[in-house]
Coordinates of C-alpha atoms in Angstrom, one line a residue:
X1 CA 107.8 89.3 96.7
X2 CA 108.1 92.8 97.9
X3 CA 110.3 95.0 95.7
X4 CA 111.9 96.5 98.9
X5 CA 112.5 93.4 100.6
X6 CA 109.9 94.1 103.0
X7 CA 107.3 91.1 103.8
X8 CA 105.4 92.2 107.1
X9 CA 103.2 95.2 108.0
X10 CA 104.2 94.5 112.1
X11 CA 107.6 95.0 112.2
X12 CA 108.1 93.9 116.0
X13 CA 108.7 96.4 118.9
X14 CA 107.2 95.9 122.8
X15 CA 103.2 95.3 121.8
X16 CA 100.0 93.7 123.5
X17 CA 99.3 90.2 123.0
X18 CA 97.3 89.9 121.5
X19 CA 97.9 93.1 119.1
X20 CA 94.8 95.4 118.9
X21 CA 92.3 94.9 116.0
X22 CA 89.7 95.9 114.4
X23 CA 88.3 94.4 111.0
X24 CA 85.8 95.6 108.3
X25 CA 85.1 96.1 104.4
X26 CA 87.7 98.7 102.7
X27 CA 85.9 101.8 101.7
X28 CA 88.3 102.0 98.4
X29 CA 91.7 99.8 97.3
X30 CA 94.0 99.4 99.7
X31 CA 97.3 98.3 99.7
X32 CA 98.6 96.9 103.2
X33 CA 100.2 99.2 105.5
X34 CA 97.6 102.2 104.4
X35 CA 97.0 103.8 107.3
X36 CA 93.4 104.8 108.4
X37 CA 90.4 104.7 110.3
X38 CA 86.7 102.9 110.1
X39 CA 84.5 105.8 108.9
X40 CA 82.1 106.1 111.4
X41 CA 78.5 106.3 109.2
X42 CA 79.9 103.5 106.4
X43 CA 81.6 101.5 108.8
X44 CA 84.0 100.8 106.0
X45 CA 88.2 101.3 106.6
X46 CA 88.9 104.6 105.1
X47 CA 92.8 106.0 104.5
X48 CA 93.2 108.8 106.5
X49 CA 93.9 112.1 104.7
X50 CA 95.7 113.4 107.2
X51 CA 96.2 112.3 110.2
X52 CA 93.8 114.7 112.0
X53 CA 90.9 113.4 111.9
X54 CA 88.7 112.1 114.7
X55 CA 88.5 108.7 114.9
X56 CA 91.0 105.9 116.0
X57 CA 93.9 105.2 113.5
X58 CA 95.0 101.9 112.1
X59 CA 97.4 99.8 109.7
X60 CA 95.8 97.7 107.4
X61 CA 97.5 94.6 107.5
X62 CA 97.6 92.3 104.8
X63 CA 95.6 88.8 104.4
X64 CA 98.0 85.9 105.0
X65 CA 94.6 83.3 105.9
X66 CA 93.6 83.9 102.1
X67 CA 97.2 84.0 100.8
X68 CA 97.7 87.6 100.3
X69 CA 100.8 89.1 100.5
X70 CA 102.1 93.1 101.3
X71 CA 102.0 93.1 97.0
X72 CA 98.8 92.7 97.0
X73 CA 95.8 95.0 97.1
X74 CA 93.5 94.8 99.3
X75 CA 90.2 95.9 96.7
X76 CA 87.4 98.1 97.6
X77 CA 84.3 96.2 99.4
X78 CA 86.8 93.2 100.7
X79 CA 87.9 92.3 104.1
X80 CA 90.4 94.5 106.5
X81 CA 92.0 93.1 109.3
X82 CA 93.7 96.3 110.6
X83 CA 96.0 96.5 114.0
X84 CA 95.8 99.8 116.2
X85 CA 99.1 101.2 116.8
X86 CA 100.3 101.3 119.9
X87 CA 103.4 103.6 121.1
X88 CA 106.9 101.3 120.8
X89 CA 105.2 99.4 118.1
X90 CA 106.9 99.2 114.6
X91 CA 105.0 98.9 111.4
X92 CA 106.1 98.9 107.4
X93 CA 103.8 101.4 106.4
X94 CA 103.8 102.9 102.8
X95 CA 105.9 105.8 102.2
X96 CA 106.2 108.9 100.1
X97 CA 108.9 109.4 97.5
X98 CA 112.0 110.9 99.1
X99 CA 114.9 110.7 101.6
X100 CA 114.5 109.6 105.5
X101 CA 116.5 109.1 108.5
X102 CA 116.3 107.2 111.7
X103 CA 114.2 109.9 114.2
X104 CA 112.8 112.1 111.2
X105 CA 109.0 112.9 112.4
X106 CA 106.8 112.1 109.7
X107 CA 103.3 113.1 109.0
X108 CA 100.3 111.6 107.3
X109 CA 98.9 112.3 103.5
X110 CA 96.7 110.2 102.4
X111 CA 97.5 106.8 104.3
X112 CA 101.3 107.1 103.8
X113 CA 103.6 108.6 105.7
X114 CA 105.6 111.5 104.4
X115 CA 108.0 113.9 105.7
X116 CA 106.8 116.1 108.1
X117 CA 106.1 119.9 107.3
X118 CA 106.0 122.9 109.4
X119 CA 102.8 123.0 109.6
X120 CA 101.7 119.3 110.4
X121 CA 101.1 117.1 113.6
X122 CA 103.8 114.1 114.1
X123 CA 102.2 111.1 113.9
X124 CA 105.2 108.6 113.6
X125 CA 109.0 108.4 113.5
X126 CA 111.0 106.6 111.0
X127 CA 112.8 103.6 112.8
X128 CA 115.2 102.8 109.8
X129 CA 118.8 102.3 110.9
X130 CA 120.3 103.4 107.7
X131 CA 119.2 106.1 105.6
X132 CA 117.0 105.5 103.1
X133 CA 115.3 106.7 100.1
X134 CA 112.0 105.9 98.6
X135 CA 112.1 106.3 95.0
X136 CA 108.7 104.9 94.4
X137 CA 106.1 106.5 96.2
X138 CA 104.4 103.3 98.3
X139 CA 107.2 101.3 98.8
X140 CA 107.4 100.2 102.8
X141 CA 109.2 102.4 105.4
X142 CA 110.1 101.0 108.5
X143 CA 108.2 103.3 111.9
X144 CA 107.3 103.8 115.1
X145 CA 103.9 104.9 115.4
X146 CA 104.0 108.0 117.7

């Protein structure tokens, strides 16, 4: 069971139906709600460093047909079934270590989301309605994917 009581990647919001996806073999582990891209040479789903880089991002979900949970790591060479964000779309994404707030911009860093510095492109929003603080760098954060 997830230690934050989280147990979905898609969190709800107004989406496509049927959600976006793409699937394909994980270039390293993963755990669900990485965010990142399929690298375009290996074909393989890559966490993106980031945020900037060119090439369509998505949420690794996790794998619910094979009994996989969002505790569960999704190891290097297995199957990703990843969803494309959309704008107004909510996702439990892992997050890093600190404090957020409904509306803070967050950035990427290596397939989490983190606060976002000065320097760095928003890529999401947190959606939380309380504030809340990560202690454990990977545990889910509730967001809107920008």
């Amino acid at each position: 069971m997830a230690k934050d009581g989280k147990h979905v990647i898609h969190a709800g919001g107004i989406f496509a139906n049927p959600q976006l996806h793409r699937e394909g073999a994980a270039a390293a582990d993963t755990k669900p709600g990485t965010i990142g891209f399929f690298d375009n040479t290996t074909k393989k789903f890559t966490a993106s460093v980031a945020g900037d880089e060119e090439a369509i991002l998505y949420v690794a979900n996790y794998d619910y047909l094979r009994c996989k949970t969002v505790d569960d790591t999704i190891v290097a060479g297995d199957w990703v079934v990843a969803m494309h964000p959309t704008p107004g779309v909510f996702f439990n994404v892992p997050a890093a270590a600190g404090t957020y707030t409904k509306g803070q911009p967050l950035s990427i860093a290596n397939g989490r989301v983190k606060a976002k510095a000065a320097d760095e492109s928003i890529r999401a929003y947190v959606e939380e309605d309380r504030a809340t603080i990560i202690t454990t760098a990977g545990d889910l954060l509730r967001v809107v994917i920008k």
